[in-house]
Structure formats: C-alpha cells, structure tokens
Short mmCIF file of C-alpha atoms in Angstrom, two decimals:
data_model
loop_
_atom_site.label_atom_id
_atom_site.label_comp_id
_atom_site.label_asym_id
_atom_site.label_seq_id
_atom_site.Cartn_x
_atom_site.Cartn_y
_atom_site.Cartn_z
CA UNK A 2 19.44 -36.84 -25.78
CA UNK A 3 16.79 -35.69 -22.18
CA UNK A 4 17.31 -33.14 -20.62
CA UNK A 5 15.14 -31.70 -17.54
CA UNK A 6 16.27 -28.20 -17.05
CA UNK A 7 13.72 -25.44 -14.38
CA UNK A 8 11.58 -23.67 -16.56
CA UNK A 9 12.24 -19.38 -16.66
CA UNK A 10 9.81 -16.38 -17.40
CA UNK A 11 10.12 -16.85 -20.97
CA UNK A 12 9.20 -20.70 -20.90
CA UNK A 13 5.33 -19.45 -19.46
CA UNK A 14 3.71 -19.57 -23.56
CA UNK A 15 4.99 -23.46 -23.35
CA UNK A 16 3.87 -23.77 -19.48
CA UNK A 17 0.26 -22.59 -20.58
CA UNK A 18 0.57 -25.06 -24.52
CA UNK A 19 1.60 -28.19 -21.90
CA UNK A 20 -0.79 -27.84 -19.65
CA UNK A 21 -4.02 -27.56 -22.74
CA UNK A 22 -2.84 -31.12 -24.13
CA UNK A 23 -2.58 -32.37 -20.72
CA UNK A 24 -6.05 -30.88 -20.06
CA UNK A 25 -6.99 -32.15 -23.22
CA UNK A 26 -4.90 -36.36 -22.64
CA UNK A 27 -8.01 -35.92 -19.22
CA UNK A 28 -10.87 -35.00 -21.60
CA UNK A 29 -11.21 -31.59 -20.16
CA UNK A 30 -10.19 -29.20 -22.83
CA UNK A 31 -12.71 -26.81 -21.99
CA UNK A 32 -11.70 -26.66 -18.46
CA UNK A 33 -7.87 -24.65 -18.78
CA UNK A 34 -8.93 -21.28 -17.63
CA UNK A 35 -5.14 -19.97 -16.10
CA UNK A 36 -4.25 -17.50 -18.56
CA UNK A 37 -0.62 -16.62 -19.26
CA UNK A 38 -0.30 -13.39 -17.06
CA UNK A 39 -1.55 -16.11 -14.42
CA UNK A 40 1.39 -18.34 -14.38
CA UNK A 41 3.78 -15.48 -14.89
CA UNK A 42 2.28 -13.58 -11.30
CA UNK A 43 2.17 -17.24 -9.98
CA UNK A 44 5.47 -18.90 -10.80
CA UNK A 45 7.93 -15.79 -11.34
CA UNK A 46 6.97 -13.32 -9.76
CA UNK A 47 10.04 -12.34 -7.84
CA UNK A 48 9.38 -14.86 -4.21
CA UNK A 49 9.84 -12.98 -1.03
CA UNK A 50 7.46 -13.40 2.04
CA UNK A 51 3.92 -11.32 1.19
CA UNK A 52 4.87 -13.19 -2.63
CA UNK A 53 5.62 -16.13 -2.45
CA UNK A 54 5.93 -18.56 -5.77
CA UNK A 55 2.80 -20.75 -6.00
CA UNK A 56 5.09 -23.13 -8.09
CA UNK A 57 8.19 -24.87 -9.85
CA UNK A 58 7.98 -26.13 -13.12
CA UNK A 59 10.37 -28.43 -15.20
CA UNK A 60 10.87 -28.36 -18.63
CA UNK A 61 12.38 -31.88 -20.08
CA UNK A 62 13.95 -31.09 -24.11
CA UNK A 63 14.15 -34.25 -26.15
CA UNK A 64 16.56 -33.03 -28.71
CA UNK A 65 16.29 -30.55 -27.70
CA UNK A 66 12.55 -29.94 -28.73
CA UNK A 67 10.75 -28.69 -25.78
CA UNK A 68 8.32 -32.27 -24.95
CA UNK A 69 6.83 -32.27 -21.66
CA UNK A 70 6.98 -30.45 -18.36
CA UNK A 71 6.83 -31.50 -14.04
CA UNK A 72 5.22 -29.07 -12.05
CA UNK A 73 4.87 -29.43 -8.25
CA UNK A 74 5.03 -26.96 -5.22
CA UNK A 75 5.44 -27.60 -1.11
CA UNK A 76 3.04 -29.41 1.18
CA UNK A 77 3.07 -30.27 4.50
CA UNK A 78 2.29 -33.54 6.53
CA UNK A 79 1.64 -33.11 10.16
CA UNK A 80 2.37 -36.40 10.81
CA UNK A 81 5.74 -36.79 9.06
CA UNK A 82 6.23 -32.34 8.12
CA UNK A 83 7.21 -30.51 4.43
CA UNK A 84 5.73 -32.77 0.86
CA UNK A 85 6.18 -32.25 -1.70
CA UNK A 86 3.12 -32.21 -3.92
CA UNK A 87 3.49 -32.87 -8.24
CA UNK A 88 0.43 -31.33 -9.70
CA UNK A 89 1.31 -31.35 -13.47
CA UNK A 90 3.13 -34.54 -15.33
CA UNK A 91 3.39 -34.41 -19.02
CA UNK A 92 5.51 -35.60 -22.60
CA UNK A 93 3.01 -34.95 -25.36
CA UNK A 94 2.51 -38.15 -27.46
CA UNK A 95 4.91 -37.89 -30.10
CA UNK A 96 8.61 -38.04 -27.09
CA UNK A 97 6.59 -41.07 -25.07
CA UNK A 98 9.09 -44.21 -24.27
CA UNK A 99 12.00 -43.02 -24.17
CA UNK A 100 11.36 -42.19 -21.14
CA UNK A 101 10.88 -38.83 -20.21
CA UNK A 102 7.92 -39.69 -17.19
CA UNK A 103 10.40 -41.24 -15.03
CA UNK A 104 12.83 -38.56 -15.77
CA UNK A 105 10.93 -35.98 -14.93
CA UNK A 106 8.75 -37.99 -12.32
CA UNK A 107 12.41 -38.46 -10.47
CA UNK A 108 14.35 -35.91 -11.39
CA UNK A 109 11.32 -33.84 -8.43
CA UNK A 110 12.24 -37.54 -5.89
CA UNK A 111 15.28 -35.87 -5.64
CA UNK A 112 14.78 -32.29 -5.51
CA UNK A 113 11.84 -33.34 -2.69
CA UNK A 114 15.05 -35.42 -0.87
CA UNK A 115 17.62 -32.81 -1.38
CA UNK A 116 15.23 -30.34 0.80
CA UNK A 117 13.86 -33.17 2.99
CA UNK A 118 11.09 -34.05 2.20
CA UNK A 119 9.05 -36.59 3.49
CA UNK A 120 6.58 -37.35 0.83
CA UNK A 121 6.33 -36.59 -2.60
CA UNK A 122 2.21 -37.76 -3.45
CA UNK A 123 0.37 -36.51 -6.86
CA UNK A 124 -3.01 -37.32 -8.07
CA UNK A 125 -3.75 -39.45 -11.10
CA UNK A 126 -7.15 -40.44 -13.09
CA UNK A 127 -8.80 -43.81 -11.72
CA UNK A 128 -8.44 -45.27 -15.85
CA UNK A 129 -5.88 -44.44 -16.34
CA UNK A 130 -4.76 -47.73 -14.75
CA UNK A 131 -1.39 -48.17 -17.00
CA UNK A 132 -0.11 -44.11 -15.19
CA UNK A 133 -0.71 -46.43 -12.33
CA UNK A 134 0.52 -49.56 -12.47
CA UNK A 135 4.16 -47.34 -13.79
CA UNK A 136 3.60 -45.17 -10.78
CA UNK A 137 3.04 -48.68 -8.46
CA UNK A 138 7.13 -49.70 -10.50
CA UNK A 139 8.36 -46.93 -8.87
CA UNK A 140 6.97 -47.54 -5.39
CA UNK A 141 4.39 -45.55 -5.10
CA UNK A 142 1.48 -46.88 -3.26
CA UNK A 143 -2.33 -45.35 -4.16
CA UNK A 144 -4.16 -43.53 -0.94
CA UNK A 145 -6.99 -45.34 -0.61
CA UNK A 146 -8.21 -44.59 1.88
CA UNK A 147 -9.13 -41.17 1.69
CA UNK A 148 -11.10 -39.37 -0.11
CA UNK A 149 -10.95 -36.04 -1.69
CA UNK A 150 -12.90 -33.34 -1.93
CA UNK A 151 -14.20 -30.41 -2.68
CA UNK A 152 -15.43 -26.72 -2.02
CA UNK A 153 -15.62 -23.96 -5.27
CA UNK A 154 -17.43 -21.31 -7.46
CA UNK A 155 -21.18 -20.63 -5.27
CA UNK A 156 -21.25 -23.43 -2.81
CA UNK A 157 -17.38 -21.44 -1.77
CA UNK A 158 -18.99 -17.94 -2.00
CA UNK A 159 -21.81 -19.48 0.05
CA UNK A 160 -19.68 -20.92 2.87
CA UNK A 161 -17.40 -18.15 2.36
CA UNK A 162 -20.06 -15.45 2.99
CA UNK A 163 -21.42 -17.54 6.69
CA UNK A 164 -18.07 -17.15 7.66
CA UNK A 165 -17.53 -13.52 6.77
CA UNK A 166 -20.72 -13.33 9.80
CA UNK A 167 -19.45 -15.38 12.55
CA UNK A 168 -16.08 -13.09 12.06
CA UNK A 169 -18.27 -9.48 12.38
CA UNK A 170 -19.86 -11.96 15.05
CA UNK A 171 -16.97 -13.25 16.79
CA UNK B 11 -18.89 -18.34 22.72
CA UNK B 12 -18.09 -19.78 19.52
CA UNK B 13 -14.33 -17.38 19.45
CA UNK B 14 -12.00 -18.47 16.27
CA UNK B 15 -7.97 -17.66 16.07
CA UNK B 16 -5.68 -17.30 14.82
CA UNK B 17 -2.35 -19.99 16.43
CA UNK B 18 0.19 -17.82 17.23
CA UNK B 19 3.89 -19.40 18.04
CA UNK B 20 2.59 -20.37 21.81
CA UNK B 21 -0.26 -22.46 20.62
CA UNK B 22 2.61 -24.72 18.97
CA UNK B 23 1.92 -27.69 22.37
CA UNK B 24 -1.80 -26.95 21.48
CA UNK B 25 -1.15 -27.71 18.53
CA UNK B 26 0.79 -30.76 18.70
CA UNK B 27 -1.62 -32.28 21.02
CA UNK B 28 -4.54 -31.72 18.90
CA UNK B 29 -2.64 -33.72 15.77
CA UNK B 30 -2.69 -36.44 18.26
CA UNK B 31 -6.30 -36.67 19.63
CA UNK B 32 -7.21 -35.91 15.68
CA UNK B 33 -4.21 -38.78 14.90
CA UNK B 34 -6.19 -41.04 17.30
CA UNK B 35 -9.40 -40.75 16.21
CA UNK B 36 -8.29 -42.20 12.58
CA UNK B 37 -6.37 -44.75 14.03
CA UNK B 38 -3.15 -43.92 13.34
CA UNK B 39 -2.02 -43.07 17.20
CA UNK B 40 1.01 -44.17 16.36
CA UNK B 41 1.82 -41.59 12.78
CA UNK B 42 3.06 -38.86 14.98
CA UNK B 43 6.70 -38.36 14.31
CA UNK B 44 6.24 -33.58 13.71
CA UNK B 45 7.90 -32.42 17.07
CA UNK B 46 6.92 -29.10 18.19
CA UNK B 47 10.16 -28.01 17.64
CA UNK B 48 9.21 -28.54 13.40
CA UNK B 49 6.15 -27.12 13.78
CA UNK B 50 7.53 -23.74 15.31
CA UNK B 51 9.96 -23.23 12.14
CA UNK B 52 7.83 -25.07 9.33
CA UNK B 53 4.93 -22.59 11.05
CA UNK B 54 5.92 -19.60 12.60
CA UNK B 55 9.47 -18.67 12.00
CA UNK B 56 10.25 -15.10 10.46
CA UNK B 57 8.08 -15.14 6.65
CA UNK B 58 10.65 -14.63 4.85
CA UNK B 59 11.51 -15.65 0.15
CA UNK B 60 13.51 -18.27 1.06
CA UNK B 61 11.55 -19.87 3.86
CA UNK B 62 7.85 -19.16 3.46
CA UNK B 63 6.06 -20.36 6.23
CA UNK B 64 4.00 -23.83 5.15
CA UNK B 65 0.83 -23.46 7.19
CA UNK B 66 -0.90 -21.13 9.09
CA UNK B 67 -3.43 -22.59 11.86
CA UNK B 68 -6.95 -21.16 12.79
CA UNK B 69 -7.80 -22.01 16.47
CA UNK B 70 -11.37 -22.87 17.98
CA UNK B 71 -11.64 -22.29 21.57
CA UNK B 72 -15.40 -23.21 23.29
CA UNK B 73 -16.76 -20.73 26.37
CA UNK B 74 -12.56 -20.20 26.33
CA UNK B 75 -11.43 -23.54 26.71
CA UNK B 76 -9.16 -24.44 23.59
CA UNK B 77 -11.53 -27.08 21.39
CA UNK B 78 -10.48 -26.89 18.00
CA UNK B 79 -8.24 -26.40 14.78
CA UNK B 80 -7.85 -26.04 10.86
CA UNK B 81 -4.79 -26.48 9.19
CA UNK B 82 -4.57 -25.45 6.35
CA UNK B 83 -1.63 -24.54 3.12
CA UNK B 84 -1.99 -22.63 0.21
CA UNK B 85 -1.49 -24.92 -2.98
CA UNK B 86 -2.04 -24.67 -6.95
CA UNK B 87 -4.56 -25.35 -9.33
CA UNK B 88 -2.96 -25.41 -12.93
CA UNK B 89 -6.49 -25.24 -15.00
CA UNK B 90 -7.30 -22.14 -11.91
CA UNK B 91 -4.45 -20.99 -10.06
CA UNK B 92 -3.70 -20.36 -6.88
CA UNK B 93 -6.57 -22.44 -4.14
CA UNK B 94 -6.36 -23.68 -0.71
CA UNK B 95 -5.62 -26.90 1.52
CA UNK B 96 -7.04 -27.55 5.01
CA UNK B 97 -4.63 -30.42 5.96
CA UNK B 98 -6.50 -31.17 9.68
CA UNK B 99 -9.76 -29.59 10.53
CA UNK B 100 -10.79 -31.16 13.86
CA UNK B 101 -12.64 -30.32 16.62
CA UNK B 102 -12.07 -32.58 19.83
CA UNK B 103 -14.86 -34.93 21.19
CA UNK B 104 -15.98 -33.49 24.29
CA UNK B 105 -16.80 -30.03 21.88
CA UNK B 106 -19.00 -31.54 19.25
CA UNK B 107 -22.57 -31.35 18.14
CA UNK B 108 -22.29 -26.63 19.08
CA UNK B 109 -21.04 -25.39 15.31
CA UNK B 110 -17.82 -25.70 15.34
CA UNK B 111 -16.82 -27.25 12.41
CA UNK B 112 -18.45 -25.65 10.70
CA UNK B 113 -17.07 -22.79 11.97
CA UNK B 114 -13.68 -24.60 11.23
CA UNK B 115 -14.99 -24.64 7.55
CA UNK B 116 -16.49 -21.60 7.00
CA UNK B 117 -13.98 -19.45 8.44
CA UNK B 118 -10.98 -21.32 5.91
CA UNK B 119 -13.42 -21.06 3.12
CA UNK B 120 -14.00 -16.74 4.17
CA UNK B 121 -9.63 -17.17 3.71
CA UNK B 122 -9.97 -18.77 0.44
CA UNK B 123 -12.05 -16.51 -1.24
CA UNK B 124 -10.48 -13.33 0.41
CA UNK B 125 -7.14 -14.25 -1.35
CA UNK B 126 -8.97 -14.91 -4.91
CA UNK B 127 -8.10 -18.55 -4.09
CA UNK B 128 -10.42 -20.70 -6.85
CA UNK B 129 -11.32 -23.88 -4.74
CA UNK B 130 -11.04 -25.04 -1.44
CA UNK B 131 -9.79 -28.82 -0.94
CA UNK B 132 -9.29 -31.27 1.78
CA UNK B 133 -9.23 -35.93 3.01
CA UNK B 134 -11.56 -37.46 4.20
CA UNK B 135 -11.11 -41.00 5.10
CA UNK B 136 -13.33 -43.12 3.01
CA UNK B 137 -15.20 -44.93 6.50
CA UNK B 138 -16.16 -41.96 7.25
CA UNK B 139 -19.30 -41.40 5.94
CA UNK B 140 -20.64 -39.11 8.78
CA UNK B 141 -18.40 -36.63 7.60
CA UNK B 142 -19.02 -36.67 3.53
CA UNK B 143 -22.44 -36.76 4.64
CA UNK B 144 -21.88 -33.08 6.67
CA UNK B 145 -19.41 -31.52 3.56
CA UNK B 146 -21.47 -32.03 1.11
CA UNK B 147 -24.59 -30.81 2.51
CA UNK B 148 -22.44 -28.00 2.84
CA UNK B 149 -21.30 -27.84 -1.39
CA UNK B 150 -18.04 -29.64 -1.44
CA UNK B 151 -18.36 -32.88 -4.12
CA UNK B 152 -15.40 -35.61 -3.96
CA UNK B 153 -13.04 -36.10 -6.29
CA UNK B 154 -14.03 -39.26 -7.54
CA UNK B 155 -12.69 -39.76 -10.89
CA UNK B 156 -8.42 -38.87 -9.11
CA UNK B 157 -6.36 -41.81 -6.93
CA UNK B 158 -4.00 -39.83 -5.36
CA UNK B 159 -0.67 -41.62 -4.87
CA UNK B 160 2.09 -41.07 -2.31
CA UNK B 161 5.83 -42.69 -2.77
CA UNK B 162 7.43 -42.21 0.33
CA UNK B 163 10.92 -43.57 2.79
CA UNK B 164 13.10 -45.43 0.96
CA UNK B 165 10.99 -45.75 -2.00
CA UNK B 166 11.15 -41.89 -2.40
CA UNK B 167 15.21 -41.86 -1.34
CA UNK B 168 15.60 -45.09 -4.94
CA UNK B 169 13.27 -42.41 -6.84
CA UNK B 170 15.36 -40.06 -6.03
CA UNK B 171 19.09 -41.46 -6.06
CA UNK B 172 18.46 -42.63 -9.43
CA UNK B 173 16.86 -38.26 -10.35
CA UNK B 174 20.95 -37.42 -9.27
CA UNK B 175 22.65 -39.68 -11.48
CA UNK B 176 20.12 -38.38 -14.54
CA UNK B 177 20.81 -34.70 -13.40
CA UNK B 178 24.66 -36.44 -13.87
CA UNK B 179 24.72 -37.41 -16.67
CA UNK B 180 22.93 -34.16 -18.11
#
C-alpha cells in the first residue's frame, strides 16, 4: 500500500504543490517563492561538476495516490564528515496515521547510512510538539545548544557589498 | 594586512588544526573525529558529478600568518532556492579584534550573492552572546521558531535498518 520512490523531473508540479501544502501547515502560505522551473533546474538538471544537483527527493504513494514527500541534500560536519539534511518531510493530512512519515524518514536514514553519513539532521517548528515527541521516540535529539542565524535580502546584499570592497582592496 | 584566500589541498593540515582550535573554544575538545585524509577527500578531490566537493574553505591571513578560516557549503530552501551554510567561522585568539571575523563573513556573503543565493545561514552556541550580538549588528536574525534535530550513531543505524526492511518489502 505504501510505496516510496525517487522523484523524477515529471514529479516537479507535484513537488511544488506539496511544498505549498507544507508551507500552509507551517502557517507561512505566502512564503513559497520557488517555481517549477527553479525546482527542475536545481534538482533534476544534468548532474556534473559545475552544476551539482541541489537536492534529492522521495515521493510517498499510498494506494497509488501521491501522499507525501521527503526532500534532502548533503551537508558537512567538520567533526564527523559528510551528513544529510532533511529539508522537508510532509504527508498530506488525508494520508496521515498510516506510517508514511516514519517510512519516509527511515528511507532517508537508510540513504544516509548507505552513503557513510555520520548524521541525519532536520528542523522542526518549536510549537510542533507532537512532531518533536515523535522524532525523539525514533532516537533523534534536539540540538538545543545551538541557535541558527540567517542573513537574507537587503542585509545580505549589504554584507556582500562590503565583502566585495574588501576583496578589491586585498 | 588582512588577506582572504581560497584554501588549497596544501592547507589541509592547517584547516585540521583550526577545526581543533575551534572545538576547544566550543568546549568540545574531544569531538573532532575528522582526519586530514577525510578533509582532503571531501574538500579537495576532483570535482565531478559523482563526487561533488562537500565544502569550500577560505583562509584568513594577518601579516602573512594563518589567522582564521571560514568553511561553507551549499544548502537549499524549498521556499527560496539555493543558499549557503557557514559551518565554521574562526579567528585565532591572538588575531582577534582586527576585523578578521567580519571580513571572512563578508567574503562568504559576497560569494553567496555572486552565486544567486537567497540566504546565508550558520549556527552559534546559545551561550555565545557576544557573537550573537555581533551577528545581529550585521543584519542576521535568529531563527528562534525552529528546533534543529539530529539522529546519529546507533539510533541512525536502527532507523536506517528499518528503512531497508521497508525498501525490501516495497
């Protein structure tokens, strides 16, 4: 009944829909700026040294219906080496409580181990305590000693502009 | 006096030393399991589609002395697209207060903008309030709505083992 398969280019419209559905669940319905063209370019173009793929994706089907997805990419630990980061894990509401989320997570963990990755990491919204409890029941630990920071938009451009000046001076 | 340059394979022993010095600062002196061989393989091997490089690295020099480093790699946002993650940013204590950390951060920001990245992200220890204040002064925001989770070691193997069974059944 449950089938997990790697996404292909023809899944891009579905992936874009699932990203939007996850954003709605995360109370950020207007935050998705990515387009199908971006996803096609970033995840499914020819994989060479100049343009390595930015992510990989698994699709979960339930009785042949598209029910969820997991989207992940490599990260690196300078203590432990190559690892995987699970950017998105989502199961459509009508397909929940059948073990699809756990099956997707386990499949990504299997890929991590197969590739010799030391760690699998992801992020969860702090108010999503059912998810946090679920992840902890599977052996995940919260990295509560670390605060993630982000610079984006005008602040990034400003910081980068200063970087360029420094490079020119060097 | 300040020079920022891309690291090369011959910098691997230096990078390994700087990673260890950063781990000592982070109160985790025994956590670095990475070797020079790993770093050489993961960051400086031939860059092709099968084995894309796991990270890139900048070295900061002050008056010709190796003074610090920044190590980063691409990540992906399903809302915004390609982004950069700064895994390590470190300046040796004797070279602090000369603007090296800010110069390294600005240079990574410039690389992010040059590559069309929407975001530059990194993590900071929650007790390192001077660093958090410094980053906020540069326009960075703490992502305090997100809790990072990690599964590693036996828990990862266990989760992965279950994943393999499911794959075999599918």
